Every structure is written in structure tokens, then in C-alpha cells.
Coordinates of C-alpha atoms and ligand atoms in Angstrom, one line a residue:
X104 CA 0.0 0.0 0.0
X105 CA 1.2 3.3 -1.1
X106 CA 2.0 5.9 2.1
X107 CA -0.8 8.8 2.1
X108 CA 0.6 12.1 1.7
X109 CA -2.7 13.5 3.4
X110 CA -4.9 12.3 6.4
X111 CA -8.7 14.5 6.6
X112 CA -10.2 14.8 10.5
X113 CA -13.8 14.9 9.6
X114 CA -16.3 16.1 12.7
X115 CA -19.8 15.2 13.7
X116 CA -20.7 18.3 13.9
X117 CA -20.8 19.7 10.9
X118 CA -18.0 22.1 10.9
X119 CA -15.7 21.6 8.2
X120 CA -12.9 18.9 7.8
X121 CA -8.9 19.5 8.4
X122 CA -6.6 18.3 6.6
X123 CA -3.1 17.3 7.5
X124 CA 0.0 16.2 5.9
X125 CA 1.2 12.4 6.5
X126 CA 5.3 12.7 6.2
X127 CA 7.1 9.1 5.3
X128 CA 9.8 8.0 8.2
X129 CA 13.1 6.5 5.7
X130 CA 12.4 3.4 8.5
X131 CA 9.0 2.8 10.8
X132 CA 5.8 4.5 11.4
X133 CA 4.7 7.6 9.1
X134 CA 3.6 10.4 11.4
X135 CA 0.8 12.8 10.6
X136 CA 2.2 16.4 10.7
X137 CA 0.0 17.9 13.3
X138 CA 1.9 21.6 13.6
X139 CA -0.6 23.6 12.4
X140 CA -3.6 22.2 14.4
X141 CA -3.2 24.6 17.2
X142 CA -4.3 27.5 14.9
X143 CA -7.3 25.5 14.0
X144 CA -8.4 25.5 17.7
X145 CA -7.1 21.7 18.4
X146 CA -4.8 20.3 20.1
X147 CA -3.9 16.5 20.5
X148 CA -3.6 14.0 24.0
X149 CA -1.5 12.0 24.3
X150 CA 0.2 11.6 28.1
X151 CA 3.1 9.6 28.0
X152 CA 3.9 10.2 24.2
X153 CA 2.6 6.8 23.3
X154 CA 1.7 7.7 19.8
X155 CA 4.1 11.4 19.9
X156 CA 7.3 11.8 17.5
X157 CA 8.9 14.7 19.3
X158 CA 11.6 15.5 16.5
X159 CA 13.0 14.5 13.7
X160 CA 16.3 12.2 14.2
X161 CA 18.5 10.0 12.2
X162 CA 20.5 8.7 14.8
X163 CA 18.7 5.4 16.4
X164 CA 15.7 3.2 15.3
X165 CA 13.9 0.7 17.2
X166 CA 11.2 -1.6 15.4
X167 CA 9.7 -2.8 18.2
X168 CA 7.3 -5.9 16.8
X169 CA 10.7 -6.8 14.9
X170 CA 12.8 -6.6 18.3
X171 CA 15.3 -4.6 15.6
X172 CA 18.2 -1.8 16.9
X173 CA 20.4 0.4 14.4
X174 CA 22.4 3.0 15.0
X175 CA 22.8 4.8 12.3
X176 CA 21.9 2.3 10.5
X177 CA 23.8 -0.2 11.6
X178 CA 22.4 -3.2 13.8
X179 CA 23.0 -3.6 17.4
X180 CA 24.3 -7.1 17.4
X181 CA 27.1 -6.2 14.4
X182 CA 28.0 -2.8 16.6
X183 CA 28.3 -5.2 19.8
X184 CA 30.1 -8.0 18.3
X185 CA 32.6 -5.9 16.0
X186 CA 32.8 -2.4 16.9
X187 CA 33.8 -0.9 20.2
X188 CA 32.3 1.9 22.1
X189 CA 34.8 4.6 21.2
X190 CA 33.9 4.1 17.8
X191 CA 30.3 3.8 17.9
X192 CA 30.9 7.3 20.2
X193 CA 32.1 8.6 17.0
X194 CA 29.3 7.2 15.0
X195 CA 26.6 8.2 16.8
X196 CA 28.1 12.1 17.4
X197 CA 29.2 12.1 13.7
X198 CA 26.8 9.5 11.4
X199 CA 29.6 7.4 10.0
X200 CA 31.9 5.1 11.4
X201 CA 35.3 6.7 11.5
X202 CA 38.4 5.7 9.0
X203 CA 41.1 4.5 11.0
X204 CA 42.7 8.1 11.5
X205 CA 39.3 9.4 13.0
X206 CA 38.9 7.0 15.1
X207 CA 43.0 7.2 16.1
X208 CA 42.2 11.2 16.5
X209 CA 38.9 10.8 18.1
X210 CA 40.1 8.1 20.7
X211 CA 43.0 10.2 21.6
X212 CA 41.1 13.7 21.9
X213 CA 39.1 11.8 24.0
X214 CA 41.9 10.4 26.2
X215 CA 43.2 14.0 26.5
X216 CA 39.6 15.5 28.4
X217 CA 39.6 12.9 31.0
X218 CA 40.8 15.1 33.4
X219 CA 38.7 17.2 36.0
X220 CA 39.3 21.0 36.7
X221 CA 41.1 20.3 40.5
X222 CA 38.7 22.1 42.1
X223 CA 36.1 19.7 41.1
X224 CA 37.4 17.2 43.7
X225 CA 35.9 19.6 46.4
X226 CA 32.4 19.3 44.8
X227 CA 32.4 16.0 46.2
X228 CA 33.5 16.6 49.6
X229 CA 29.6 18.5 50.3
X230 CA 27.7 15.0 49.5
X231 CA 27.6 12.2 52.4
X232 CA 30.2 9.2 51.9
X233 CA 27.1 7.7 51.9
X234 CA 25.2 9.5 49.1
X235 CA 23.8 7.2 46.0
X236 CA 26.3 7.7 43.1
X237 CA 23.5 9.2 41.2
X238 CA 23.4 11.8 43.6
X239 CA 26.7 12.5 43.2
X240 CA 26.9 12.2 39.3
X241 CA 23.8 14.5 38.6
X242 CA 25.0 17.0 41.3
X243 CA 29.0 17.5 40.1
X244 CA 27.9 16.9 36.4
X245 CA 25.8 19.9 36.7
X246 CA 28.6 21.4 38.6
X247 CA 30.6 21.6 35.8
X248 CA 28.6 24.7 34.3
X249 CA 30.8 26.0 36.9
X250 CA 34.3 25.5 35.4
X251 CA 33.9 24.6 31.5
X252 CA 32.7 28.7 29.7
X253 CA 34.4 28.5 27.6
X254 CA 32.4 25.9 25.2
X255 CA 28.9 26.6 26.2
X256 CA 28.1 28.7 22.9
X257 CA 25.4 26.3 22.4
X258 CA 24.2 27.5 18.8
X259 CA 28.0 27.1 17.5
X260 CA 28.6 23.8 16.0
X261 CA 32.7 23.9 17.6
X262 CA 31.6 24.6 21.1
X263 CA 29.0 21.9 21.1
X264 CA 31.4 19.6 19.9
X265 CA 33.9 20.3 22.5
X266 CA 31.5 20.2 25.4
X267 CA 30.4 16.7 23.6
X268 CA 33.8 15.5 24.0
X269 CA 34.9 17.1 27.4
X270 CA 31.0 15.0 28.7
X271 CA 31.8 12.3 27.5
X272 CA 35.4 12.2 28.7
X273 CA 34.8 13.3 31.8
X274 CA 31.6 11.5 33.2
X275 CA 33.6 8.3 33.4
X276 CA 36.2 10.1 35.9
X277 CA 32.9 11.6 38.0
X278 CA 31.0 8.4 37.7
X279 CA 34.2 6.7 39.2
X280 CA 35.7 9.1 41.6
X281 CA 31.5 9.2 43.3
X282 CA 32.2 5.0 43.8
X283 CA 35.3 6.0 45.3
X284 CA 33.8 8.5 47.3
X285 CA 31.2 6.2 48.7
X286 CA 34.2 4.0 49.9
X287 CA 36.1 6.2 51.2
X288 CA 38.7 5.1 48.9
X289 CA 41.4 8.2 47.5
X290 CA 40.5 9.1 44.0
X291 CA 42.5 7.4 41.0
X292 CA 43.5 10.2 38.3
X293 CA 42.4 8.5 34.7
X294 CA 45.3 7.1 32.8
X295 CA 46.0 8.2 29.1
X296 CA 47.2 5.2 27.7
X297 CA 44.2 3.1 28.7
X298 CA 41.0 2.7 26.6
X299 CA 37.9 4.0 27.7
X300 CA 36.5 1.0 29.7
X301 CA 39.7 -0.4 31.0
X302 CA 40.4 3.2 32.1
X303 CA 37.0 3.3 33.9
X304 CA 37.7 -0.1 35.7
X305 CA 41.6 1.2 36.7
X306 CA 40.1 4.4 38.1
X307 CA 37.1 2.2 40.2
X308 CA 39.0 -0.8 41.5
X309 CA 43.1 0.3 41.4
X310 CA 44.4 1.5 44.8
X311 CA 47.6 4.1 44.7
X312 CA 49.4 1.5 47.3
X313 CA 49.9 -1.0 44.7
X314 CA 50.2 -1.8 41.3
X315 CA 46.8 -2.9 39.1
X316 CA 46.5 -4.4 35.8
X317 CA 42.5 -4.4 34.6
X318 CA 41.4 -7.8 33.2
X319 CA 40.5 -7.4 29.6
X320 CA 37.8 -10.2 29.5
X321 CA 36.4 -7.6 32.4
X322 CA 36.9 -4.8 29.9
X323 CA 36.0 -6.4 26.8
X324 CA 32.5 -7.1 28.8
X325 CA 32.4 -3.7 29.9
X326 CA 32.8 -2.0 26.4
X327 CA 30.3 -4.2 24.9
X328 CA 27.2 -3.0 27.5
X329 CA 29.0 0.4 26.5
X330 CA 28.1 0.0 23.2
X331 CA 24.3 -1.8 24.3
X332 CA 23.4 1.6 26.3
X333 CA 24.5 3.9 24.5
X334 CA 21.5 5.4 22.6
X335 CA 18.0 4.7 22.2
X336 CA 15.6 7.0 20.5
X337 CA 13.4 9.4 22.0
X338 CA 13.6 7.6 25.5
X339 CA 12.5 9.8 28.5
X340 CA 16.4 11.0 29.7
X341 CA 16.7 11.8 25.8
X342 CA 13.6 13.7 25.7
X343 CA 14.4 15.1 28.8
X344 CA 18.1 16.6 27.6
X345 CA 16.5 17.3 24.3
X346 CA 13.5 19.4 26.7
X347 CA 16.5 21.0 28.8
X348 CA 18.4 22.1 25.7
X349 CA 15.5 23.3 23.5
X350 CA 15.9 26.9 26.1
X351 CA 19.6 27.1 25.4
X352 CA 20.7 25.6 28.8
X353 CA 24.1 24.6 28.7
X354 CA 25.1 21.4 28.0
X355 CA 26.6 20.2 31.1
X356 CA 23.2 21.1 32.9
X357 CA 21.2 19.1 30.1
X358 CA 23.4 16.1 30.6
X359 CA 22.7 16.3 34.5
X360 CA 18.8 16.8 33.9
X361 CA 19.3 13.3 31.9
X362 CA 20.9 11.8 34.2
X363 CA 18.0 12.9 36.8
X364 CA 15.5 11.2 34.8
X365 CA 17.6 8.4 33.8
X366 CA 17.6 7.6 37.8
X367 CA 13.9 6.6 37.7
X368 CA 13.3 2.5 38.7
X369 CA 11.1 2.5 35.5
X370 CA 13.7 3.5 33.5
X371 CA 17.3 3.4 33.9
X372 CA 17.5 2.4 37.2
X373 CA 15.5 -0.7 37.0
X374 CA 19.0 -2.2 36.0
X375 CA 20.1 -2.2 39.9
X376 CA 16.2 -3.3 41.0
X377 CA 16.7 -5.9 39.0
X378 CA 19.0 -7.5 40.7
X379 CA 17.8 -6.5 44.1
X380 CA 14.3 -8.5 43.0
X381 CA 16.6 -11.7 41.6
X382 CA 18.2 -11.9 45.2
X383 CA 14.8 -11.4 47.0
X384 CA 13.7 -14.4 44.8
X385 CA 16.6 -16.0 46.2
X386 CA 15.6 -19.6 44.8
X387 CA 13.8 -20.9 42.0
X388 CA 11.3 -22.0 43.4
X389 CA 10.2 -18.8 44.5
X390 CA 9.8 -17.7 41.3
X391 CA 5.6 -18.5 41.0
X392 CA 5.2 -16.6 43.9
X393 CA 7.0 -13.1 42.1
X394 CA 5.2 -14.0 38.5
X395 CA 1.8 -14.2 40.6
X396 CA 2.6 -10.9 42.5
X397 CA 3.8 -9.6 39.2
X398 CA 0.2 -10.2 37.6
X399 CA -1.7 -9.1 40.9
X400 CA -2.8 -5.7 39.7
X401 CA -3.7 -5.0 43.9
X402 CA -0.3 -5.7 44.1
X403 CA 2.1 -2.3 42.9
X404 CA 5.1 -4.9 42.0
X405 CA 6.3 -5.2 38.6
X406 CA 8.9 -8.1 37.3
X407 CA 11.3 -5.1 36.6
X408 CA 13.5 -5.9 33.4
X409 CA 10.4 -7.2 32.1
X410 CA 8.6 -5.3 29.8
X411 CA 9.1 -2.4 27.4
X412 CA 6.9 1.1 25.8
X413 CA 8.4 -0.4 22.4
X414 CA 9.8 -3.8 22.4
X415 CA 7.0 -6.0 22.2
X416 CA 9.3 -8.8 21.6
X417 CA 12.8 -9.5 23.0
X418 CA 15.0 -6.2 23.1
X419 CA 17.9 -7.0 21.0
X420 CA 20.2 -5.6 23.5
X421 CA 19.1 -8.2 26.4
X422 CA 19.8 -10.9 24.2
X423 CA 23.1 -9.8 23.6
X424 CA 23.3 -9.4 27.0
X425 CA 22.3 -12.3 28.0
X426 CA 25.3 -14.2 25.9
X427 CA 27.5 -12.1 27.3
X428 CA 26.0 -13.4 30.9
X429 CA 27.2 -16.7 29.5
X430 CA 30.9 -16.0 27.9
X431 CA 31.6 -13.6 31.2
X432 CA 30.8 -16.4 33.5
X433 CA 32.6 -19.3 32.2
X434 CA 36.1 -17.1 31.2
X435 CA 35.7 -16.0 35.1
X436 CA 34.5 -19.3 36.5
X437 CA 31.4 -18.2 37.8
X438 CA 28.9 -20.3 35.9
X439 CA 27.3 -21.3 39.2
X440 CA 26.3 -17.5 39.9
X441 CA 22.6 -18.5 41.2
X442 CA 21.1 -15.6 40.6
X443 CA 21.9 -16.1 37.0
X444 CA 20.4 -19.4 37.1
X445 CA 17.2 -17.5 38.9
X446 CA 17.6 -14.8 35.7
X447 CA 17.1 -17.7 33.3
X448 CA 14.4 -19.5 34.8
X449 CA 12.7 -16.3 35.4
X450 CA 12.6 -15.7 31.4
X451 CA 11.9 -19.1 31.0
X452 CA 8.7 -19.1 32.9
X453 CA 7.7 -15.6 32.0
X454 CA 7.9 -16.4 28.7
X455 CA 5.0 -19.0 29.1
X456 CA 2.9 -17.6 30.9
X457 CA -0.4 -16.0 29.3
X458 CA 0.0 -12.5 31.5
X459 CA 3.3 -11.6 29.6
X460 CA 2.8 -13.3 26.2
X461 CA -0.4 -11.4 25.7
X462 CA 1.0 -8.2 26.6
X463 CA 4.2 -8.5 24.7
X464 CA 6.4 -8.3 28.0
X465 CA 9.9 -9.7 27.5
X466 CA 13.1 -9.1 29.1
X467 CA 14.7 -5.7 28.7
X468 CA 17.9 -4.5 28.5
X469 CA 18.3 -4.4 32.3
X470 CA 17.3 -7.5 33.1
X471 CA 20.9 -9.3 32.8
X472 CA 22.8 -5.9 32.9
X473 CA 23.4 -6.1 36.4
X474 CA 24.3 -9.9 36.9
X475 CA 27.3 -8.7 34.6
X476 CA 28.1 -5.6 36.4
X477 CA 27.6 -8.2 39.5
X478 CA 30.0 -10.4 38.1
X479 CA 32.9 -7.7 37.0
X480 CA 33.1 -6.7 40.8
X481 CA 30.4 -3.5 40.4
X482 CA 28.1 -3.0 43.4
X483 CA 24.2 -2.8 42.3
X484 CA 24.6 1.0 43.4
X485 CA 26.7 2.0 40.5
X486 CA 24.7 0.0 38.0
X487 CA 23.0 3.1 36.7
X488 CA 25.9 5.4 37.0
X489 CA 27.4 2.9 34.3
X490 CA 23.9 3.3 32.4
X491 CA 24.3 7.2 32.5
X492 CA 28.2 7.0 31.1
X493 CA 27.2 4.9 27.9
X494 CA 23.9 7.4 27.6
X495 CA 25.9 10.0 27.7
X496 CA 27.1 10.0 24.1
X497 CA 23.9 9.7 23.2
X498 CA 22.5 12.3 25.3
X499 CA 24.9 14.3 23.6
X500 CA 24.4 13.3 20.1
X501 CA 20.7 13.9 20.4
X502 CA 21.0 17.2 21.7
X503 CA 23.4 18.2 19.4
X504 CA 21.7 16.8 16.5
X505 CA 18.5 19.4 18.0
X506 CA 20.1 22.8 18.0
X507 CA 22.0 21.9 14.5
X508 CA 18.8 21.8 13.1
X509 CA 18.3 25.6 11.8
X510 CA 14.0 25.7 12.7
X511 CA 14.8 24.2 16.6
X512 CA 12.3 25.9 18.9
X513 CA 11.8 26.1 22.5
X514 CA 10.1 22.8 23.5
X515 CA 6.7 23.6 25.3
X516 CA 3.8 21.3 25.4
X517 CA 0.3 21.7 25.6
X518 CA -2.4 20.6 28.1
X519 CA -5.9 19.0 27.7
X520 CA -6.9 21.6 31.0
X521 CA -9.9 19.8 33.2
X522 CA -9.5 22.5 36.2
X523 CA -12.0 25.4 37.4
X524 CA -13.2 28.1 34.9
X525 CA -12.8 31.9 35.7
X526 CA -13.9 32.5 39.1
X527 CA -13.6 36.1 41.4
X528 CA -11.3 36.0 44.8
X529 CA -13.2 35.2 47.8
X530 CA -11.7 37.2 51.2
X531 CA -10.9 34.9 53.4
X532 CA -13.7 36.4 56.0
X533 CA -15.9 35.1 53.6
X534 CA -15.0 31.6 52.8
X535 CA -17.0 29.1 54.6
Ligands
SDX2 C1 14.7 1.3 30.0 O1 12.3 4.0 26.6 C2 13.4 3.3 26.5 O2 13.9 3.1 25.4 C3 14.0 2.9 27.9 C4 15.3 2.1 27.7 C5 16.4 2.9 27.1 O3 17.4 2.2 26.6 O4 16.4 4.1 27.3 O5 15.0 0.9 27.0 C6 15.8 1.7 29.1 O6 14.2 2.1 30.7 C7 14.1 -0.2 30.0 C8 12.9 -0.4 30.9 C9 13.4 -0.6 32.3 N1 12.2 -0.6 33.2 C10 11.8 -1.8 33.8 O7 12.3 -2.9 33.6 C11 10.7 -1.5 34.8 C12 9.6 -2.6 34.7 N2 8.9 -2.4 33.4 C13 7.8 -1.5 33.4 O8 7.4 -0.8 34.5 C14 7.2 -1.1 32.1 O9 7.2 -2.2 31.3 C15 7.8 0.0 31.3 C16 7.9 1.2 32.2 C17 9.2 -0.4 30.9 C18 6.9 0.3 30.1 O10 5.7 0.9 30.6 P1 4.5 1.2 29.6 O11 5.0 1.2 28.2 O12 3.9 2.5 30.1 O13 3.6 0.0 29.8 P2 2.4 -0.1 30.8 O14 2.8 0.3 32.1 O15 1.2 0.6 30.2 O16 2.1 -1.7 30.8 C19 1.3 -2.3 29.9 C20 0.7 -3.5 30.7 C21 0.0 -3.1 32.0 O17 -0.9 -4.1 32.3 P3 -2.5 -3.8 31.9 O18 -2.8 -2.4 32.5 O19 -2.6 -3.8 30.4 O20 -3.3 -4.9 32.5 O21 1.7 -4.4 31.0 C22 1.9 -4.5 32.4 C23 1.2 -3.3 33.0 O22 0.7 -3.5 34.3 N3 3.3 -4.5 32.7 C24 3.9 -5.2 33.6 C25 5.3 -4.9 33.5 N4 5.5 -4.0 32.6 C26 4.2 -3.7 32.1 N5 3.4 -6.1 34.5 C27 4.3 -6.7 35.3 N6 5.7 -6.5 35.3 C28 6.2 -5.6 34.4 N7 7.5 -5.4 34.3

């Protein structure tokens, strides 16, 4: 069937019909071009953006019947199995996968902004040892408004870039120097000759007493879920920085209103609830009891890493994920992890039970994340802060990809209003 290029909204009472333009998506659904309904007196519902494209954007799909992930084009499995996440860094800011010079220049200008103005280390000292990283990666993220002016131009193309690079750089230092923080540990200083996930790992687990070599199985690992997080469409902590940056805030503030959002259980922190819920389980034979509280609609629980606004078959990334479960534990001889064992049996069951087959629910691309993070040594608490460094090229690609565009406005939604019509002040003598 042809795509229309015109949809007509017809009313039933007898005023005359609209018409509106249907615009063709190069991939996915075609959206109906609804700009110009405001000056006809409508507006259109739609909480929760179930049926809303917010922007135009070439940098992710999802086809969520199809389980299917590209960015840029490319599918999520190739990027995962061949590419690394310095590279897909470079494809998502720049559309292309790099030659072998970019990517040389790119990985080393990124090397070189690792480092955090010294002052920075103070921000931390004003959170409690015992703060939630988040806390502390929203807060000193934000903070950097504070020392970065001279690349927060956000309408030149140069300036965006460099605050994309300096973000992305430095949020792996922040994200690691707030785990050390919550130990109490000193703060490792990145080191310029490691790649970016390696380098992560050194900063979190080396100790300046002794010498510390990063396992590269436990770096490979790392990169990979990198490269699974990194972007995801119109997700709410992309629509959120894209929100943030439609005023003209300045990047490092849009990154940390991300972040924010990306916090949420439902959303990027279901990753760590995940694996709180798989050792609550405990055993699998627990497991009917969870599914049956899960389906219990009295009952507020929800199977987290089940489920999905789009996917409505497997996300592409937990499968990926899941094999990388499998290849982490046997190289580090932990193939008896039990609440791996309680992961797969959970899916298992799940995946035959009427609840979740009729309403498309299927593991999500938390639901292993965190018996990896588990097994590479990373306490639940940091699962997210991990989420929020891979989204962070996205975040950044996203927004810049917004205020490149030469008709960006100011985001501001509408309202369906159901509230009290004009009505005079009433002194409060007379108010009964
Ligand atoms: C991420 O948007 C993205 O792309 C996000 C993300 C990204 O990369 O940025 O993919 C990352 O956030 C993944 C999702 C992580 N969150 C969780 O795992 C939390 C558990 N899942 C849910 O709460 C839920 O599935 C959402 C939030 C993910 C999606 O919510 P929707 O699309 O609003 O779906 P819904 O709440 O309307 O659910 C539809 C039905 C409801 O039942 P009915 O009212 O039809 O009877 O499915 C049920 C829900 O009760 N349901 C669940 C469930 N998820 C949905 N029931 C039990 N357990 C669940 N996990």
C-alpha cells in the first residue's frame, strides 16, 4: 500500500474537515504532521507520548514488533560484536563510522579531556560518603557549568562539539571518583594510555598503594554493555536533555537533567532493582510466587526488566546481554552464579505464561545488565551510573543533532486543562 501524503479529520458536527500532511519515516511508522492544528483550535492527547514523535532524528531506530536496533543504520548485534564503544561514540556524534585516523584522533582527543578541573574534587566533599552515586553524578555533572565557559556557545557547531567531547570524557572520571567516594577510597586520576572502559575499571578498582593491571575479559565485557546503552531514540532522559536544551541551557546542565530522569526504577534504574528483585527471589522456586505478584494488579510490584513502551518482543540488547552473561561467567569461572540461574528460569517461565505473552512483555535490556556488572566486581549502586556514562554520548548526540537543526524551537507542550473556569477572589472572611 502506497504511504498517504494526506490524512482529513472529519467532525460530527458539521464544521468543516482539516486536513493534514502524513510525512514518510526513511524506517517505521509515518507520522501525521499535526503543527498547524493549534491555529485550528485543536490540540492532541497524548500523556506519556505513546503515539508522539517529538523530533526529527536520524541517529537510532527501534522496530519494536521486529525486536530490531540500528544505530545509524547499523544493527546492534554487528555494533556489539565488532565495533567498540569509542567508535560507535564517534558514529553516533558524527553519522559514519570513522576511518582509522578518526577513530585514532577521536580516541586520543578523548583520552586528553579525562581530566577534571582540580577544584572539582571539592564538589564531592559537600555530598555524604554515603550519598547514592547518582546523587553525586547528577550533582557534580551539573557542577561543571561552573568551570567549563568557555564551550557553552550552544548555537556554535565547535563549542557543542567540544562540550560533547569534554562530557563524554569526563563522566567516566565523575562516575568513578563518586564510587570512590562512597568508599572512602582516594580518587584514582584517569590514565592516558588506557581505553575507555579499561580506564574506567583502573580508576574504580586500582588502589595508589599497589600496582593494578584491569582484566581485559572484564573490559571487553564492559565495552560491549557500553556499546548496548549507548543510545535509544526518544527515551525519557533523551527527551528530557532534548527538553533541557531546547531553552539554550548549557550542555553540562542538560546532561545532568538526563541523568535525573535516567535515575527513575522504570527506566534506567530498573537495571540495579533488577537485581535487588533476583536476590529477594533468592531460589527458583520462589519464582511463581514473584510472577503471581507480578500479575496481581492489587499488588504495585512489577517483574522489573520485564517489559518495554516499544519492544514488544525481546530487546535486542538483552539478548546480547544475555550471551555475554554466558561468555563472562565461564572465562571467570562463575557459571554457578545463582542468581543467573534465577535470571534464566525467570525468562523461562515468563515467557510462558499467558500474563506476559499477551501483553508482549519480555526481558529488557536491564534484566541481565546487572548480573554482569555483578560479576565484574560493580556494586548494584553503581549499575546506573554505568547506564548514564554509555547514555551519555547519546544524550549528547541527540541534543546536538537538535540545535544543529536551523527551525529548533523552544520545547513547550500543551495541556488537555480539566481545572476550574474563571472565578472572582473570595476574602478569606468570607470563605466558609
Ligand atoms: C529502560 O524507553 C526506553 O527506550 C528505555 C530504555 C532505554 O534504553 O532508554 O530501553 C531503558 O528504561 C528499559 C525499561 C526498564 N524498566 C523496567 O524494567 C521496569 C519494569 N517495566 C515497566 O514498569 C514497564 O514495562 C515500562 C515502564 C518499561 C513500560 O511501561 P509502559 O509502556 O507504560 O507499559 P504499561 O505500564 O502501560 O504496561 C502495559 C501492561 C500493563 O498491564 P494492563 O494495565 O494492560 O493490565 O503491561 C503491564 C502493565 O501492568 N506491565 C507489567 C510490567 N510491565 C508492564 N506487569 C508486570 N511487570 C512488568 N514489568
Amino acid at each position: 500500500m502506497t504511504v498517504p501524503t494526506k490524512v482529513t479529520l472529519t467532525f460530527d458536527n458539521g464544521q468543516p474537515p482539516i486536513e493534514l500532511p502524513v510525512l514518510a519515516g526513511n524506517l517505521g511508522p509515518n507520522v501525521i504532521d499535526i503543527r498547524d492544528l493549534s491555529k485550528l483550535g485543536f490540540l492532541t492527547y497524548d500523556p506519556g507520548f505513546m503515539s508522539t514523535a517529538s523530533c526529527n532524528s536520524s541517529i537510532s531506530f527501534i522496530d519494536g514488533e521486529a525486536g530490531l536496533l540500528y544505530y545509524r543504520g547499523y544493527p546492534i548485534e554487528q555494533l556489539a560484536q565488532h565495533s567498540d564503544f569509542i567508535e560507535v561514540s564517534y558514529l553516533l556524534i558524527h553519522g559514519e563510522l570513522p576511518t582509522s585516523e578518526e577513530k585514532v584522533a577521536f580516541d586520543k582527543t578523548m583520552r586528553r579531556h579525562t581530566m577534571l578541573h582540580d577544584q572539582i574534587n571539592t564538589v564531592f566533599r559537600g555530598f555524604r560518603r554515603d550519598a547514592h552515586p547518582m546523587a553525586v553524578l547528577v550533582g557534580v555533572t551539573g557542577a561543571l557549568s561552573a568551570f567549563y565557559h568557555d564551550s557553552i556557545d550552544v548555537f556554535d557547531a565547535r563549542n557543542r562539539e567540544i562540550s560533547a567531547y569534554r562530557l563524554i570524557a569526563k563522566v567516566s572520571t565523575i562516575a568513578a571518583m563518586s564510587y570512590k567516594y562512597n568508599m572512602g577510597e582516594p580518587f584514582v586520576y584517569p590514565q592516558n594510555r588506557l581505553g575507555y572502559a579499561e580506564n574506567f575499571l583502573y580508576m574504580m578498582f586500582s588502589m595508589p598503594s599497589e600496582p593494578y593491571v584491569v582484566n581485559p575479559v572484564a573490559a571487553r565485557a564492559l565495552d560491549k554493555i557500553l556499546v548496548l546503552h549507548a543510545d535509544h531514540e526518544q527515551n525519557a532522559s533523551t527527551s528530557t536533555v532534548r527538553l533541557a536544551g531546547s531553552s539554550g541551557a548549557n550542555p553540562f546542565a542538560c546532561i545532568a537533567a538526563g541523568m535525573a530522569s535516567l535515575w527513575g526504577p522504570l527506566h534506567g534504574g530498573a537495571n540495579e532493582a533488577v537485581l535487588k528483585m533476583l536476590e529477594d527471589i533468592g531460589d527458583v522456586s520462589r519464582i511463581p510466587e514473584y510472577i503471581n505478584r507480578a500479575k496481581d494488579k492489587s499488588n504495585s510490584f512489577r517483574l522489573m526488566g520485564f517489559g518495554h513502551r516499544i519492544y514488544k518482543n525481546m530487546d535486542p540488547r538483552a539478548a546480547v546481554m544475555r550471551q555475554t552473561c554466558h561468555e563472562l561467567l565461564n572465562e571467570l569461572q562463575l557459571t554457578e552464579d545463582p542468581l543467573f540461574k534465577i535470571a534464566l528460569e525467570l525468562e523461562r517461565i515468563a515467557a510462558q505464561d499467558e500474563y506476559f505473552i499477551s501483553r508482549k512483555l519480555y526481558p529488557n535490556v536491564d534484566f541481565y545488565s546487572g548480573i554482569v556488572f555483578r560479576a565484574l566486581g560493580i556494586p548494584p549502586s553503581m549499575f546506573t551510573a554505568i547506564f548514564a556514562l554509555a547514555r551519555t554520548v547519546g544524550w549528547v548526540a541527540q541534543w546536538n543533532e537538535m540545535l544543529a537543526e536551523n527551525n529548533h524551537r523552544i520545547g513547550r507542550p500543551r495541556q488537555h486543562y480539566n481545572g476550574a473556569a474563571r472565578r472572582d477572589y473570595v476574602p478569606v472572611a468570607e470563605r466558609v
